[in-house]
Short mmCIF file of C-alpha atoms in Angstrom, two decimals:
data_model
loop_
_atom_site.label_atom_id
_atom_site.label_comp_id
_atom_site.label_asym_id
_atom_site.label_seq_id
_atom_site.Cartn_x
_atom_site.Cartn_y
_atom_site.Cartn_z
CA UNK L 1 5.27 -13.14 46.84
CA UNK L 2 6.29 -11.74 50.30
CA UNK L 3 8.29 -13.54 52.31
CA UNK L 4 8.89 -13.01 56.22
CA UNK L 5 12.48 -13.63 58.01
CA UNK L 6 12.02 -16.88 60.13
CA UNK L 7 11.05 -16.58 63.30
CA UNK L 8 13.49 -16.74 66.15
CA UNK L 9 13.74 -19.81 68.90
CA UNK L 10 11.79 -19.32 72.26
CA UNK L 11 10.46 -16.22 70.88
CA UNK L 12 6.28 -14.76 69.90
CA UNK L 13 5.68 -13.89 66.50
CA UNK L 14 2.91 -11.22 66.98
CA UNK L 15 1.35 -9.31 63.36
CA UNK L 16 0.33 -5.72 64.27
CA UNK L 17 -2.41 -4.40 62.13
CA UNK L 18 -2.56 -0.96 61.27
CA UNK L 19 -4.56 1.48 58.95
CA UNK L 20 -8.04 0.12 57.78
CA UNK L 21 -10.73 1.19 55.29
CA UNK L 22 -12.06 3.90 57.11
CA UNK L 23 -11.73 7.91 58.71
CA UNK L 24 -9.50 6.75 61.45
CA UNK L 25 -6.97 5.58 59.16
CA UNK L 26 -3.96 7.75 60.16
CA UNK L 27 -4.75 7.06 63.31
CA UNK L 28 -4.63 3.66 63.39
CA UNK L 29 -1.63 3.73 61.37
CA UNK L 30 0.14 5.86 64.78
CA UNK L 31 -1.72 3.14 67.23
CA UNK L 32 0.38 0.41 65.40
CA UNK L 33 3.67 1.85 65.05
CA UNK L 34 3.85 2.82 68.55
CA UNK L 35 2.80 -0.61 69.35
CA UNK L 36 5.52 -2.43 67.31
CA UNK L 37 8.26 -0.40 68.52
CA UNK L 38 7.10 -1.07 71.91
CA UNK L 39 7.01 -4.88 71.82
CA UNK L 40 9.95 -6.13 73.46
CA UNK L 41 12.29 -7.40 70.89
CA UNK L 42 13.72 -10.24 73.10
CA UNK L 43 10.36 -11.78 73.36
CA UNK L 44 8.60 -10.63 70.28
CA UNK L 45 8.99 -10.82 66.72
CA UNK L 46 7.12 -8.62 64.88
CA UNK L 47 5.44 -8.90 61.41
CA UNK L 48 3.80 -5.53 60.17
CA UNK L 49 0.78 -5.51 58.17
CA UNK L 50 -1.11 -2.43 56.83
CA UNK L 51 -4.60 -2.33 55.52
CA UNK L 52 -5.00 0.84 52.85
CA UNK L 53 -8.18 2.98 52.27
CA UNK L 54 -8.12 0.86 49.27
CA UNK L 55 -8.76 -2.48 51.19
CA UNK L 56 -5.18 -3.96 49.68
CA UNK L 57 -2.96 -5.58 52.34
CA UNK L 58 0.16 -4.09 52.91
CA UNK L 59 3.74 -5.33 54.28
CA UNK L 60 6.31 -3.43 56.08
CA UNK L 61 7.12 -1.21 53.43
CA UNK L 62 4.29 -0.03 52.16
CA UNK L 63 4.07 -2.57 49.20
CA UNK L 64 0.32 -3.91 48.13
CA UNK L 65 0.76 -7.95 48.77
CA UNK L 66 -1.03 -8.66 45.37
CA UNK L 67 -2.97 -6.78 43.08
CA UNK L 68 -6.89 -6.85 44.07
CA UNK L 69 -8.18 -6.55 47.56
CA UNK L 70 -9.24 -10.18 47.70
CA UNK L 71 -5.99 -11.42 46.70
CA UNK L 72 -3.95 -9.33 49.03
CA UNK L 73 -6.42 -10.55 51.74
CA UNK L 74 -5.42 -13.97 50.77
CA UNK L 75 -1.75 -13.10 50.67
CA UNK L 76 -2.26 -11.56 54.52
CA UNK L 77 -3.82 -14.84 55.66
CA UNK L 78 -1.36 -16.82 54.29
CA UNK L 79 1.36 -14.50 56.83
CA UNK L 80 -0.82 -14.19 59.63
CA UNK L 81 -0.75 -18.19 59.67
CA UNK L 82 2.33 -18.34 60.60
CA UNK L 83 2.15 -16.12 63.57
CA UNK L 84 1.68 -17.05 67.15
CA UNK L 85 -1.00 -13.78 67.58
CA UNK L 86 -2.31 -10.86 65.93
CA UNK L 87 -2.73 -7.00 67.23
CA UNK L 88 -5.17 -5.81 65.49
CA UNK L 89 -4.66 -1.85 65.93
CA UNK L 90 -7.46 -0.72 63.75
CA UNK L 91 -9.82 1.60 65.40
CA UNK L 92 -13.13 2.50 63.45
CA UNK L 93 -15.45 0.68 60.81
CA UNK L 94 -13.70 -2.62 59.38
CA UNK L 95 -11.66 -3.01 61.88
CA UNK L 96 -13.02 -1.97 65.34
CA UNK L 97 -16.32 -3.29 64.64
CA UNK L 98 -15.91 -7.18 64.83
CA UNK L 99 -14.59 -7.34 61.20
CA UNK L 100 -10.92 -8.35 61.74
CA UNK L 101 -12.00 -10.40 64.55
CA UNK L 102 -14.26 -12.56 62.73
CA UNK L 103 -11.46 -12.82 60.13
CA UNK L 104 -8.96 -13.90 62.71
CA UNK L 105 -11.46 -16.38 64.31
CA UNK L 106 -12.20 -17.82 60.81
CA UNK L 107 -8.14 -18.24 60.48
CA UNK L 108 -8.00 -19.65 64.02
CA UNK L 109 -5.48 -16.73 65.06
CA UNK L 110 -5.67 -15.92 68.41
CA UNK L 111 -5.53 -12.02 68.81
CA UNK L 112 -5.68 -8.73 71.09
CA UNK L 113 -9.13 -7.18 71.79
CA UNK L 114 -12.84 -7.66 71.65
CA UNK L 115 -14.01 -10.34 69.59
CA UNK L 116 -16.83 -10.33 67.20
CA UNK L 117 -19.80 -9.71 69.35
CA UNK L 118 -18.09 -7.52 71.64
CA UNK L 119 -16.95 -5.63 68.88
CA UNK L 120 -20.30 -5.55 66.97
CA UNK L 121 -22.48 -4.34 69.69
CA UNK L 122 -19.99 -1.60 71.59
CA UNK L 123 -19.23 -0.36 68.05
CA UNK L 124 -22.96 0.51 67.39
CA UNK L 125 -23.56 3.81 69.52
CA UNK L 126 -27.23 2.54 69.95
CA UNK L 127 -27.04 -1.20 70.58
CA UNK L 128 -24.56 -0.15 73.15
CA UNK L 129 -27.24 2.21 74.54
CA UNK L 130 -29.56 -0.58 74.82
CA UNK L 131 -27.01 -2.93 76.50
CA UNK L 132 -26.24 -0.55 79.26
CA UNK L 133 -30.03 0.48 80.00
CA UNK L 134 -30.69 -3.64 80.07
CA UNK L 135 -27.67 -3.21 83.16
CA UNK L 136 -28.76 0.00 84.89
CA UNK L 137 -26.20 2.22 82.84
CA UNK L 138 -27.96 5.38 82.88
CA UNK L 139 -28.01 7.15 78.85
CA UNK L 140 -28.50 10.08 77.28
CA UNK L 141 -32.51 10.41 75.86
CA UNK L 142 -32.25 10.26 72.46
CA UNK L 143 -33.81 8.62 69.08
CA UNK L 144 -32.31 6.87 66.39
CA UNK L 145 -32.70 8.42 63.06
CA UNK L 146 -32.28 7.61 59.33
CA UNK L 147 -32.36 9.31 56.26
CA UNK L 148 -35.84 8.00 55.66
CA UNK L 149 -37.27 9.94 58.15
CA UNK L 150 -34.43 12.88 59.60
CA UNK L 151 -37.23 15.88 58.32
CA UNK L 152 -39.57 14.46 60.64
CA UNK L 153 -36.66 15.11 63.90
CA UNK L 154 -38.28 18.39 66.00
CA UNK L 155 -35.39 20.56 67.39
CA UNK L 156 -36.50 20.82 71.37
CA UNK L 157 -33.49 21.90 72.93
CA UNK L 158 -29.89 21.53 72.62
CA UNK L 159 -28.90 18.49 71.25
CA UNK L 160 -25.61 16.18 69.81
CA UNK L 161 -25.86 14.09 66.82
CA UNK L 162 -23.51 11.61 65.94
CA UNK L 163 -22.98 9.17 63.17
CA UNK L 164 -24.11 5.18 65.00
CA UNK L 165 -20.72 3.64 63.72
CA UNK L 166 -17.91 5.94 62.97
CA UNK L 167 -15.03 6.45 65.31
CA UNK L 168 -12.64 9.49 66.69
CA UNK L 169 -15.87 11.77 66.84
CA UNK L 170 -16.27 12.36 63.03
CA UNK L 171 -19.46 13.34 62.08
CA UNK L 172 -20.59 14.38 65.69
CA UNK L 173 -22.10 18.07 66.02
CA UNK L 174 -23.42 20.27 68.71
CA UNK L 175 -26.75 21.93 67.76
CA UNK L 176 -27.77 24.62 69.77
CA UNK L 177 -30.25 25.88 67.29
CA UNK L 178 -33.32 24.57 65.56
CA UNK L 179 -31.74 25.43 61.62
CA UNK L 180 -28.91 23.98 62.56
CA UNK L 181 -30.19 20.39 63.02
CA UNK L 182 -30.63 19.43 58.83
CA UNK L 183 -27.22 20.30 58.23
CA UNK L 184 -25.85 18.14 61.18
CA UNK L 185 -28.55 15.29 60.19
CA UNK L 186 -26.37 15.57 57.00
CA UNK L 187 -23.16 15.86 57.95
CA UNK L 188 -23.58 12.44 60.29
CA UNK L 189 -25.70 10.76 57.57
CA UNK L 190 -22.53 10.78 54.98
CA UNK L 191 -20.57 8.62 57.55
CA UNK L 192 -23.16 6.08 58.63
CA UNK L 193 -26.88 5.31 57.37
CA UNK L 194 -27.96 5.40 60.89
CA UNK L 195 -27.91 8.63 63.63
CA UNK L 196 -28.42 9.51 66.86
CA UNK L 197 -29.99 12.50 68.29
CA UNK L 198 -29.26 12.76 72.24
CA UNK L 199 -30.04 15.09 74.56
CA UNK L 200 -27.30 17.30 75.73
CA UNK L 201 -25.81 15.88 79.19
CA UNK L 202 -24.73 18.80 81.40
CA UNK L 203 -21.45 17.16 83.10
CA UNK L 204 -17.60 16.09 83.74
CA UNK L 205 -16.28 14.10 80.91
CA UNK L 206 -14.82 11.17 83.02
CA UNK L 207 -12.78 8.19 81.12
CA UNK L 208 -12.27 4.82 82.70
CA UNK L 209 -10.18 1.84 81.01
CA UNK L 210 -10.80 -2.06 82.16
CA UNK L 211 -8.06 -4.18 81.33
CA UNK L 212 -8.56 -8.13 81.38
CA UNK L 213 -4.91 -9.09 82.63
CA UNK L 214 -3.22 -12.49 81.30
CA UNK L 215 -4.46 -14.17 84.30
CA UNK L 216 -7.60 -13.89 83.86
CA UNK L 217 -8.44 -10.69 86.83
CA UNK L 218 -10.24 -7.37 86.04
CA UNK L 219 -8.30 -4.12 86.41
CA UNK L 220 -9.98 -0.61 86.17
CA UNK L 221 -7.21 1.94 85.82
CA UNK L 222 -7.29 5.52 87.57
CA UNK L 223 -9.93 7.72 86.18
CA UNK L 224 -8.87 10.37 83.26
CA UNK L 225 -11.23 13.59 83.61
CA UNK L 226 -11.42 15.78 79.84
CA UNK L 227 -11.24 18.96 80.20
CA UNK L 228 -12.63 21.29 77.92
CA UNK L 229 -13.70 25.14 77.43
CA UNK L 230 -17.58 25.88 78.18
CA UNK L 231 -20.00 24.86 75.20
CA UNK L 232 -17.37 22.74 73.38
CA UNK L 233 -17.31 18.99 72.95
CA UNK L 234 -14.09 16.19 73.34
CA UNK L 235 -14.66 16.60 68.95
CA UNK L 236 -12.11 15.33 66.38
CA UNK L 237 -10.11 18.71 66.64
CA UNK L 238 -9.82 18.93 70.35
CA UNK L 239 -8.86 15.38 70.19
CA UNK L 240 -5.74 15.88 67.91
CA UNK L 241 -4.99 19.64 68.10
CA UNK L 242 -4.08 19.50 71.72
CA UNK L 243 -6.72 21.86 72.97
CA UNK L 244 -7.94 19.28 75.17
CA UNK L 245 -6.39 19.48 79.01
CA UNK L 246 -6.32 15.57 80.96
CA UNK L 247 -6.78 15.49 84.39
CA UNK L 248 -4.91 12.06 85.72
CA UNK L 249 -5.78 10.77 88.13
CA UNK L 250 -9.67 12.74 88.16
CA UNK L 251 -10.64 14.43 91.24
CA UNK L 252 -13.51 12.09 92.46
CA UNK L 253 -15.30 11.51 95.66
CA UNK L 254 -15.18 7.90 96.81
CA UNK L 255 -18.76 7.38 95.81
CA UNK L 256 -18.08 9.23 92.56
CA UNK L 257 -15.08 6.74 91.55
CA UNK L 258 -17.56 3.31 92.50
CA UNK L 259 -20.09 4.40 90.64
CA UNK L 260 -17.80 4.83 87.35
CA UNK L 261 -15.52 1.50 88.26
CA UNK L 262 -19.28 -0.39 88.90
CA UNK L 263 -20.47 0.94 85.77
CA UNK L 264 -17.22 0.43 84.14
CA UNK L 265 -16.99 -3.45 84.75
CA UNK L 266 -20.95 -3.57 84.09
CA UNK L 267 -20.25 -2.43 81.01
CA UNK L 268 -17.32 -4.52 79.95
CA UNK L 269 -18.91 -7.90 80.66
CA UNK L 270 -22.24 -7.38 79.54
CA UNK L 271 -20.46 -6.13 75.61
CA UNK L 272 -18.45 -9.16 76.04
CA UNK L 273 -15.01 -7.22 75.81
CA UNK L 274 -11.54 -8.42 76.03
CA UNK L 275 -8.17 -7.14 76.03
CA UNK L 276 -9.16 -3.54 77.21
CA UNK L 277 -11.58 -1.21 76.03
CA UNK L 278 -12.16 2.74 77.57
CA UNK L 279 -15.72 3.84 78.67
CA UNK L 280 -16.58 7.48 78.59
CA UNK L 281 -18.79 8.79 80.75
CA UNK L 282 -20.69 12.14 81.59
CA UNK L 283 -20.04 12.50 85.39
CA UNK L 284 -23.47 14.27 86.63
CA UNK L 285 -25.37 15.71 89.68
CA UNK L 286 -27.27 12.44 89.17
CA UNK L 287 -24.36 10.07 88.74
CA UNK L 288 -22.70 8.61 85.27
CA UNK L 289 -24.31 8.79 81.86
CA UNK L 290 -22.36 6.33 79.53
CA UNK L 291 -21.09 8.31 76.30
CA UNK L 292 -19.45 5.26 74.73
CA UNK L 293 -17.21 2.11 75.00
CA UNK L 294 -14.30 2.05 72.50
CA UNK L 295 -12.90 -1.77 72.01
CA UNK L 296 -9.93 -1.04 70.21
CA UNK L 297 -9.37 2.78 72.04
CA UNK L 298 -5.91 5.04 70.85
CA UNK L 299 -2.79 2.42 71.56
CA UNK L 300 0.17 5.24 71.30
CA UNK L 301 2.14 5.74 74.57
CA UNK L 302 0.58 9.32 74.70
CA UNK L 303 -3.01 7.86 74.28
CA UNK L 304 -5.41 8.02 77.17
CA UNK L 305 -5.36 4.20 78.25
CA UNK L 306 -1.42 3.96 78.37
CA UNK L 307 -1.42 7.21 79.92
CA UNK L 308 -4.20 5.84 82.93
CA UNK L 309 -2.32 2.35 83.37
CA UNK L 310 1.12 4.05 83.68
CA UNK L 311 -0.06 6.17 86.27
CA UNK L 312 -1.36 2.67 88.23
CA UNK L 313 2.15 1.72 87.62
CA UNK L 314 1.58 -0.05 84.86
CA UNK L 315 4.23 1.13 81.87
CA UNK L 316 2.89 0.91 78.32
CA UNK L 317 5.27 -2.04 77.07
CA UNK L 318 3.75 -3.94 79.99
CA UNK L 319 0.17 -2.94 79.11
CA UNK L 320 1.11 -4.30 75.40
CA UNK L 321 2.85 -7.69 77.03
CA UNK L 322 -0.14 -8.29 79.21
CA UNK L 323 -2.64 -7.91 76.21
CA UNK L 324 -0.37 -10.19 73.85
CA UNK L 325 -0.53 -13.09 76.80
CA UNK L 326 -3.86 -12.71 77.40
CA UNK L 327 -4.49 -13.23 73.75
CA UNK L 328 -2.34 -16.12 73.38
CA UNK L 329 -3.35 -17.68 77.10
CA UNK L 330 -7.34 -16.98 77.31
CA UNK L 331 -8.21 -16.09 80.79
CA UNK L 332 -10.49 -18.25 82.93
CA UNK L 333 -13.63 -16.38 83.63
CA UNK L 334 -12.98 -14.87 86.90
CA UNK L 335 -14.49 -12.28 89.40
CA UNK L 336 -11.49 -11.07 90.54
CA UNK L 337 -10.81 -6.91 90.15
CA UNK L 338 -8.58 -4.67 90.99
CA UNK L 339 -10.24 -1.27 91.81
CA UNK L 340 -7.24 0.69 93.34
CA UNK L 341 -5.80 3.61 91.29
CA UNK L 342 -2.84 6.07 92.05
#
């Protein structure tokens, strides 16, 4: 039986959950480790939990809590019951998609981040597109494809092929020639049973982060532009090999900035996001076009969202503190919004 040290009087016990049963396992481990190390030890007692690739929950030493996934989950729930709040730093399927949120809701454990509805909607890129269109945010024209109709897709110019609900750009391909379409679809279908085929959008890649502070107000961080070589996607390789260059804050006109802020706030609200979410756009000559929304974005000190808010004056530990306090004291609905950026 796994035991934890007694919680110190006056401090908050936070269970930081990392790992996960998906292709973003390693990224989630990095986010969780960074969160654990940055939480103020004068305020927080931290319990480390990891979900292995095999579904076994593990303790801080990497030891399985029990012999099967179900038994280890049961043991993890016992540990979570002794915590004040959970910080599920798990990206991608079986984590960010509402799965962990549902578990924590059923266990009556407060948690950082989107709830079941917000996580599930935002993780599903097709559903996100439908919501975005409904609130007036432009999306790339495209279609939904399954294995049953993949051979019927007609190539009509450059397209981007992506799994509907994978993460870190795994399975995403830029297709410039008709012969490359079928292999791209096959690659994406290996990760998901539904795939999006979208027309290539030409524009600057600009991301914004929306934070619901502990007092309930919404803050939009400074925009970040991703600069890549011509003809390249911000794919998995570019995300983690240092090949991309970031401009922070992104050089925008007042009108461009306002359009992106309004779109981000509309999406955050319509998708039922909580905590923090990153909204990724292509800024075109006709205005912003949504790429995707991440409800549990990368959360190391060097990740995009912490960098955005640090630029605004909110340090990484202070950002984490806002998220944890917001989870502990659910903020009332409000229209208060801060829109400034450095």
